[in-house]
Structure formats: C-alpha cells, structure tokens
Short mmCIF file of C-alpha atoms (C1' of nucleotides) in Angstrom, two decimals:
data_model
loop_
_atom_site.label_atom_id
_atom_site.label_comp_id
_atom_site.label_asym_id
_atom_site.label_seq_id
_atom_site.Cartn_x
_atom_site.Cartn_y
_atom_site.Cartn_z
CA MET S 674 48.30 68.36 111.39
CA ARG S 675 48.14 70.09 114.54
CA PRO S 676 48.88 73.87 114.61
CA PHE S 677 52.16 75.16 115.07
CA PHE S 678 53.92 76.06 118.45
CA HIS S 679 55.50 79.31 118.77
CA PRO S 680 57.02 80.08 122.24
CA SER S 681 56.42 83.35 123.86
CA ILE S 682 59.50 85.38 123.61
CA ASP S 683 59.99 85.23 127.32
CA ASP S 684 60.16 81.43 127.12
CA VAL S 685 63.06 81.62 124.50
CA GLN S 686 66.20 80.03 125.71
CA PRO S 687 69.63 80.99 124.56
CA GLU S 688 70.78 77.32 124.48
CA ALA S 689 67.84 76.66 122.02
CA ILE S 690 68.95 79.56 119.82
CA LEU S 691 72.55 78.24 119.83
CA HIS S 692 71.38 74.75 119.11
CA ALA S 693 69.33 75.83 116.10
CA LEU S 694 71.85 77.85 114.66
CA SER S 695 74.69 75.34 115.14
CA ASP S 696 73.64 73.49 112.15
CA PRO S 697 74.86 75.50 109.07
CA ASN S 698 71.91 74.29 107.11
CA ARG S 699 69.51 75.72 109.46
CA ALA S 700 71.70 78.88 109.96
CA ALA S 701 71.70 79.27 106.04
CA ILE S 702 67.92 78.77 106.05
CA PHE S 703 67.37 81.47 108.76
CA VAL S 704 69.73 83.90 106.94
CA ASN S 705 67.68 83.22 103.83
CA ILE S 706 64.54 83.98 105.52
CA MET S 707 65.96 87.21 106.99
CA ARG S 708 67.17 88.20 103.48
CA ALA S 709 64.08 87.52 101.57
CA GLY S 710 62.18 90.62 102.66
CA GLY S 711 61.36 88.81 105.98
CA ILE S 712 59.13 86.11 104.46
CA GLN S 713 60.01 82.76 102.81
CA THR S 714 58.10 79.71 101.91
CA CYS S 715 59.82 76.40 102.88
CA SER S 716 60.09 75.04 99.41
CA ALA S 717 61.76 78.45 98.11
CA VAL S 718 64.51 77.53 100.55
CA SER S 719 64.81 74.00 99.65
CA ALA S 720 67.96 74.19 97.52
CA LEU S 721 70.78 75.64 99.59
CA GLY S 722 73.94 76.03 97.65
CA ASP S 723 74.60 72.80 95.86
CA ARG S 724 72.85 70.22 98.13
CA VAL S 725 69.25 69.26 98.05
CA ILE S 726 67.63 68.88 101.53
CA PRO S 727 64.87 66.27 101.45
CA LYS S 728 61.52 67.75 102.48
CA SER S 729 60.99 65.87 105.55
CA SER S 730 64.44 67.11 106.81
CA LEU S 731 63.53 70.63 105.78
CA SER S 732 60.36 70.37 107.51
CA ASN S 733 62.17 69.42 110.81
CA HIS S 734 64.51 72.35 110.24
CA PHE S 735 61.70 74.66 110.28
CA LYS S 736 60.19 73.03 113.39
CA VAL S 737 63.58 73.46 115.25
CA LEU S 738 63.84 77.14 114.13
CA ARG S 739 60.13 77.75 115.20
CA GLU S 740 60.45 76.09 118.60
CA ALA S 741 63.79 77.99 119.18
CA GLY S 742 61.78 81.26 118.84
CA LEU S 743 63.68 82.26 115.64
CA ILE S 744 60.88 82.24 113.11
CA ARG S 745 57.07 82.32 113.02
CA SER S 746 55.41 80.19 110.47
CA GLU S 747 51.72 80.65 109.20
CA ARG S 748 49.87 78.90 106.52
CA HIS S 749 48.64 80.92 103.33
CA GLY S 750 46.68 78.79 101.20
CA VAL S 751 48.87 75.79 100.32
CA GLU S 752 51.91 77.21 101.14
CA MET S 753 53.93 78.13 104.49
CA ARG S 754 55.17 81.62 105.02
CA ASN S 755 58.09 81.99 107.45
CA HIS S 756 58.92 85.29 109.33
CA PRO S 757 62.08 85.93 111.13
CA ARG S 758 61.29 86.97 114.97
CA PHE S 759 64.42 89.03 114.65
CA ALA S 760 63.08 92.15 116.65
CA ASP S 761 61.81 89.94 119.39
CA VAL S 762 64.89 87.93 119.86
CA GLU S 763 67.16 90.97 119.49
CA ALA S 764 65.21 92.72 122.29
CA ARG S 765 65.64 89.81 124.59
CA PHE S 766 69.15 88.93 123.60
CA PRO S 767 70.80 92.17 122.06
CA GLY S 768 73.61 91.53 119.67
CA LEU S 769 73.29 87.79 119.72
CA LEU S 770 71.75 87.26 116.24
CA PRO S 771 73.94 89.82 114.44
CA ALA S 772 77.09 88.31 115.89
CA ILE S 773 76.12 84.78 114.88
CA ILE S 774 74.96 85.73 111.34
CA THR S 775 78.35 87.97 110.91
CA ALA S 776 80.40 84.96 112.20
CA TYR S 777 78.95 82.59 109.56
CA ALA S 778 79.18 85.35 106.86
CA SER S 779 82.84 86.05 107.50
CA ASN S 780 83.47 82.26 107.63
CA VAL S 781 82.18 81.70 104.25
CA VAL S 782 84.66 84.14 102.60
CA GLU S 783 87.52 82.35 104.44
CA ASP S 784 86.39 78.95 103.37
CA SER S 785 86.25 80.06 99.63
CA ARG S 786 89.77 81.51 100.04
CA GLU S 787 90.94 78.27 101.38
CA THR S 788 89.37 75.98 98.71
CA ALA S 789 90.33 78.40 96.01
CA GLU S 790 93.92 77.47 96.05
CA MET W 361 96.66 59.33 126.61
CA ARG W 362 97.42 60.97 123.47
CA PRO W 363 98.35 64.85 123.39
CA PHE W 364 95.58 67.31 123.07
CA PHE W 365 94.40 68.65 119.80
CA HIS W 366 94.02 72.36 119.66
CA PRO W 367 92.62 73.75 116.31
CA SER W 368 94.50 76.72 114.76
CA ILE W 369 92.43 79.82 115.14
CA ASP W 370 91.92 79.80 111.33
CA ASP W 371 90.26 76.41 111.48
CA VAL W 372 87.71 77.30 114.13
CA GLN W 373 84.27 77.27 112.75
CA PRO W 374 81.09 79.11 113.90
CA GLU W 375 79.11 76.00 114.03
CA ALA W 376 81.59 74.25 116.35
CA ILE W 377 81.49 77.38 118.72
CA LEU W 378 77.64 77.43 118.73
CA HIS W 379 77.44 73.72 119.26
CA ALA W 380 79.79 73.75 122.07
CA LEU W 381 77.99 76.59 123.86
CA SER W 382 74.62 75.36 123.17
CA ASP W 383 74.85 73.10 126.02
CA PRO W 384 74.31 75.04 129.32
CA ASN W 385 76.77 73.00 131.29
CA ARG W 386 79.54 73.57 128.85
CA ALA W 387 78.59 77.32 128.56
CA ALA W 388 78.81 77.61 132.53
CA ILE W 389 82.16 75.73 132.49
CA PHE W 390 83.40 78.10 129.84
CA VAL W 391 82.24 81.28 131.75
CA ASN W 392 83.76 79.84 134.76
CA ILE W 393 87.08 79.62 133.16
CA MET W 394 86.73 83.01 131.80
CA ARG W 395 86.16 84.45 135.21
CA ALA W 396 88.74 82.45 137.25
CA GLY W 397 91.53 84.89 136.06
CA GLY W 398 91.72 83.02 132.95
CA ILE W 399 92.74 79.69 134.26
CA GLN W 400 90.81 76.75 135.80
CA THR W 401 91.48 73.14 136.47
CA CYS W 402 88.87 70.49 135.51
CA SER W 403 88.02 69.58 138.92
CA ALA W 404 87.57 72.96 140.21
CA VAL W 405 84.75 73.21 137.83
CA SER W 406 83.15 69.94 138.39
CA ALA W 407 80.28 71.21 140.84
CA LEU W 408 78.22 73.58 138.63
CA GLY W 409 75.33 74.92 140.76
CA ASP W 410 73.61 72.06 142.33
CA ARG W 411 74.27 69.27 139.88
CA VAL W 412 77.30 67.27 139.96
CA ILE W 413 78.77 66.24 136.59
CA PRO W 414 80.48 62.91 136.41
CA LYS W 415 84.10 63.17 135.40
CA SER W 416 83.84 61.25 132.44
CA SER W 417 81.12 63.76 131.09
CA LEU W 418 83.22 66.64 132.33
CA SER W 419 86.25 65.15 130.42
CA ASN W 420 84.13 65.13 127.39
CA HIS W 421 82.83 68.66 127.99
CA PHE W 422 86.41 69.98 127.99
CA LYS W 423 87.33 68.09 125.04
CA VAL W 424 84.35 69.80 123.07
CA LEU W 425 85.39 73.26 124.07
CA ARG W 426 89.01 72.46 123.30
CA GLU W 427 88.15 71.33 119.66
CA ALA W 428 85.84 74.14 119.08
CA GLY W 429 88.63 76.30 119.90
CA LEU W 430 87.38 77.92 122.88
CA ILE W 431 89.89 76.83 125.33
CA ARG W 432 93.47 75.71 125.42
CA SER W 433 94.33 72.78 127.99
CA GLU W 434 97.83 72.08 129.39
CA ARG W 435 98.88 69.61 131.98
CA HIS W 436 100.87 70.79 134.86
CA GLY W 437 101.90 68.12 137.15
CA VAL W 438 98.76 66.08 137.95
CA GLU W 439 96.33 68.60 137.03
CA MET W 440 95.15 70.18 133.92
CA ARG W 441 95.00 73.99 133.34
CA ASN W 442 92.44 75.41 131.10
CA HIS W 443 92.92 78.85 129.56
CA PRO W 444 89.99 80.56 127.49
CA ARG W 445 91.18 81.49 123.96
CA PHE W 446 89.03 84.70 124.16
CA ALA W 447 91.18 87.00 122.47
CA ASP W 448 91.79 84.82 119.33
CA VAL W 449 88.19 83.96 119.08
CA GLU W 450 87.13 87.43 119.43
CA ALA W 451 89.58 88.55 116.68
CA ARG W 452 88.10 86.08 114.29
CA PHE W 453 84.41 86.34 115.21
CA PRO W 454 84.11 89.90 116.90
CA GLY W 455 81.23 90.15 119.31
CA LEU W 456 80.28 86.40 119.27
CA LEU W 457 81.37 85.33 122.71
CA PRO W 458 80.28 88.46 124.58
CA ALA W 459 76.74 88.10 122.94
CA ILE W 460 76.62 84.52 123.84
CA ILE W 461 77.73 85.13 127.63
CA THR W 462 75.51 88.12 127.86
CA ALA W 463 72.46 86.21 126.67
CA TYR W 464 73.17 83.44 129.20
CA ALA W 465 73.79 85.83 132.05
CA SER W 466 70.49 87.71 131.24
CA ASN W 467 68.72 84.63 131.00
CA VAL W 468 69.71 83.29 134.62
CA VAL W 469 68.23 86.40 136.17
CA GLU W 470 64.88 85.76 134.23
CA ASP W 471 64.83 82.04 135.12
CA SER W 472 65.25 82.86 138.93
CA ARG W 473 62.58 85.45 138.87
CA GLU W 474 60.29 83.01 137.26
CA THR W 475 61.12 80.30 139.75
CA ALA W 476 60.82 82.76 142.74
CA GLU W 477 57.06 83.03 142.74
"C1'" DT Z 59 35.61 65.06 92.26
"C1'" DC Z 60 40.39 64.93 91.17
"C1'" DA Z 61 45.01 66.08 90.27
"C1'" DA Z 62 48.62 69.08 91.78
"C1'" DT Z 63 51.34 71.41 95.21
"C1'" DA Z 64 53.21 72.05 99.83
"C1'" DG Z 65 54.15 70.50 103.67
"C1'" DT Z 66 53.79 67.02 107.91
"C1'" DT Z 67 54.08 62.64 110.33
"C1'" DC Z 68 55.84 58.09 110.72
"C1'" DA Z 69 59.32 54.41 111.13
"C1'" DT Z 70 63.71 53.11 111.27
"C1'" DA Z 71 68.64 53.36 110.55
"C1'" DG Z 72 72.58 55.83 111.86
"C1'" DT Z 73 74.86 59.09 114.80
"C1'" DT Z 74 75.94 61.55 119.03
"C1'" DT Z 75 75.95 61.82 124.00
"C1'" DC Z 76 76.13 60.32 128.66
"C1'" DC Z 77 78.09 57.93 132.48
"C1'" DG Z 78 79.93 53.88 135.09
"C1'" DA Z 79 84.05 51.22 135.22
"C1'" DA Z 80 88.60 50.55 133.93
"C1'" DC Z 81 92.75 52.58 132.78
"C1'" DT Z 82 97.01 56.15 132.55
"C1'" DA Z 83 99.98 59.73 134.43
"C1'" DT Z 84 102.19 62.33 137.83
"C1'" DT Z 85 103.31 63.38 142.47
"C1'" DG Z 86 104.64 62.78 147.19
"C1'" DA Z 87 105.39 59.99 150.87
"C1'" DA Z 88 107.01 55.61 153.43
"C1'" DT G 724 111.89 52.11 144.82
"C1'" DT G 725 107.28 50.99 145.62
"C1'" DC G 726 102.84 52.48 146.95
"C1'" DA G 727 98.66 55.28 147.49
"C1'" DA G 728 96.56 59.49 146.16
"C1'" DT G 729 94.94 62.78 142.79
"C1'" DA G 730 93.35 64.11 138.39
"C1'" DG G 731 92.12 63.20 134.40
"C1'" DT G 732 91.30 59.89 129.93
"C1'" DT G 733 89.38 56.07 127.45
"C1'" DC G 734 86.03 52.36 126.64
"C1'" DG G 735 81.57 50.33 126.00
"C1'" DG G 736 76.88 50.00 125.98
"C1'" DA G 737 72.45 52.51 126.81
"C1'" DA G 738 69.67 56.30 125.73
"C1'" DA G 739 68.62 60.42 123.15
"C1'" DC G 740 68.81 62.72 119.13
"C1'" DT G 741 68.85 63.31 113.76
"C1'" DA G 742 68.08 62.27 108.80
"C1'" DT G 743 65.27 60.69 105.31
"C1'" DG G 744 62.13 57.65 102.40
"C1'" DA G 745 57.32 56.48 102.41
"C1'" DA G 746 52.91 57.36 103.41
"C1'" DC G 747 49.84 60.84 104.71
"C1'" DT G 748 47.00 65.73 105.25
"C1'" DA G 749 45.51 70.10 103.89
"C1'" DT G 750 44.35 73.55 100.35
"C1'" DT G 751 43.53 75.03 95.57
"C1'" DG G 752 42.19 75.27 91.04
"C1'" DA G 753 40.50 72.76 86.98
#
DNA sequence: TCAATAGTTCATAGTTTCCGAACTATTGAA
DNA sequence: TTCAATAGTTCGGAAACTATGAACTATTGA
C-alpha cells in the first residue's frame, strides 16, 4: 500500500475535475464529503441512495477524486478520512465547483418531479 | 445518414455536459463555436492548435457535444453549421458553462507559463 | 497472537473511445 | 445527366478505460 498521491493545486487540471465529477456516483460522494462537516470516511459514504457500491469500486472513485485534486485522504487508525480541497480548487478555478454542485442539485429536483407522475 | 438527435433542454443532464467538456479537444471545439459568432462548420474547427484531429474523430466529438445538449447542428448544403445552445444551457444550469470556460481559459495561461521556462 | 475492520490491489470481463477505410449526401461544373 | 469535389457519417477492430469479485495489507483492540 503505497502512500497516496495528492497533486499540488497548481497541477490540478480542469479536465480532471470535470472527468471526476462527470460520474454521478463520484459527484454524489464529493457532495457528501463537502456536507459532512468537511470530513468523511470511505465506508460512511458507501451506500449512496439505493445502490450499494462495491468497495473496490469505491476505492477507485476516491482515487479519481484524489488525483483530480478534489479531496485529500489521510489515514487515521484503521479508517480513511477524506477532506474536500474546496478552498484550493475555488481559488484556482473560481465558481467551478459551486456551479457543478448547483447543477447536480437542481437536476435532482427535476428528476423526482419527472418520475413522480 | 439519419437525422441528428438534439435533446430537449429539459432532458439535458449535468453529467453529460461535464463528460462532453472533460475532453480538452471537445472543450476547445465548443469554445471555438462560441467565439465564431455563434456558428461554425465542422471542418473549420478541425485544426486545433498543433494537432490535427481525424475527421471520424471530429464527427464523433460533434456528436457528443450535440447529444450533451451543448450545440445544435444543421445541414446547409454540403456543410454543417453548429450553433452553441448557450442560452438554453445557461437558463437550466446557471453559471456552469461560464465557470468551465473560464477554468480552461485560465489554465491555458498557466500551461504556457510552465512550458516557457 | 488473533479476529475484526477499513480499505487497496489484482485479474479480467465488459464498455468506451479512437481512427483508417468505406460510404452518403450535396453541389457545381462539363 | 454524369462526374468530381467537398463535407461529413458510419463501420470495424485495436487500444484505453472502468467495474467488480477475490485476495491482500494495515491497524486496532481483545
């Protein structure tokens, strides 16, 4: 188990952020980490809505978020704590994360309106 | 050659937009279409920077942008005209496209600064 | 020392993307 | 009309990427 790689904020690329968040599961994980007072373990996040995500897939999702520069992961005892790198990313690409998060959030409302009838 | 599919703006999903624009080539194509007074043919766009994109790949890039709801394509004689659906998308996901375009634009500056030394 | 917990890594099946080659559609001559 | 040129689409197979079960690693607490 080699130590995690966290890119310096200057090396963070917009395409990596868009790619990471273009998967709705990963976007949901990221939003979850943002909401959870800024910290979340991997397993706490593993049941997203109805669907259970296998832990190997989860591990990979966290890796993609980490390498895109969106989160920082550190081991605390047996568990992993994940922090959003919101301020960093916001300073480098102002407005990007809020716009993406808002877009997903507004979309959920309309999804449920659609499926409600 | 079947007619093009353009999703209704209500069916446009944030993940499709992020996925479409997570490819730097496609993002550059989209920006190019936005800049070109709102219209651009496919071939006018085919030389992006240094790299030549094969036309089958280009055709696919336009398809991805179209199906993500980002552009509208219509045939005029022998050529294709592509219009950005900026106002539509902006109304549905306010701030999303400007933030993405700005992120890529600011990144280019820093890329060239890096490679200049 | 051992079991439990939390996650990573590996192997592989399935999916997506890229691009050359062949094809289609439209126009403007000869 | 037919033909060549232009502008793109579609097809097919190789390469790249993604998901997940199974095996593994690391840490803790009994």
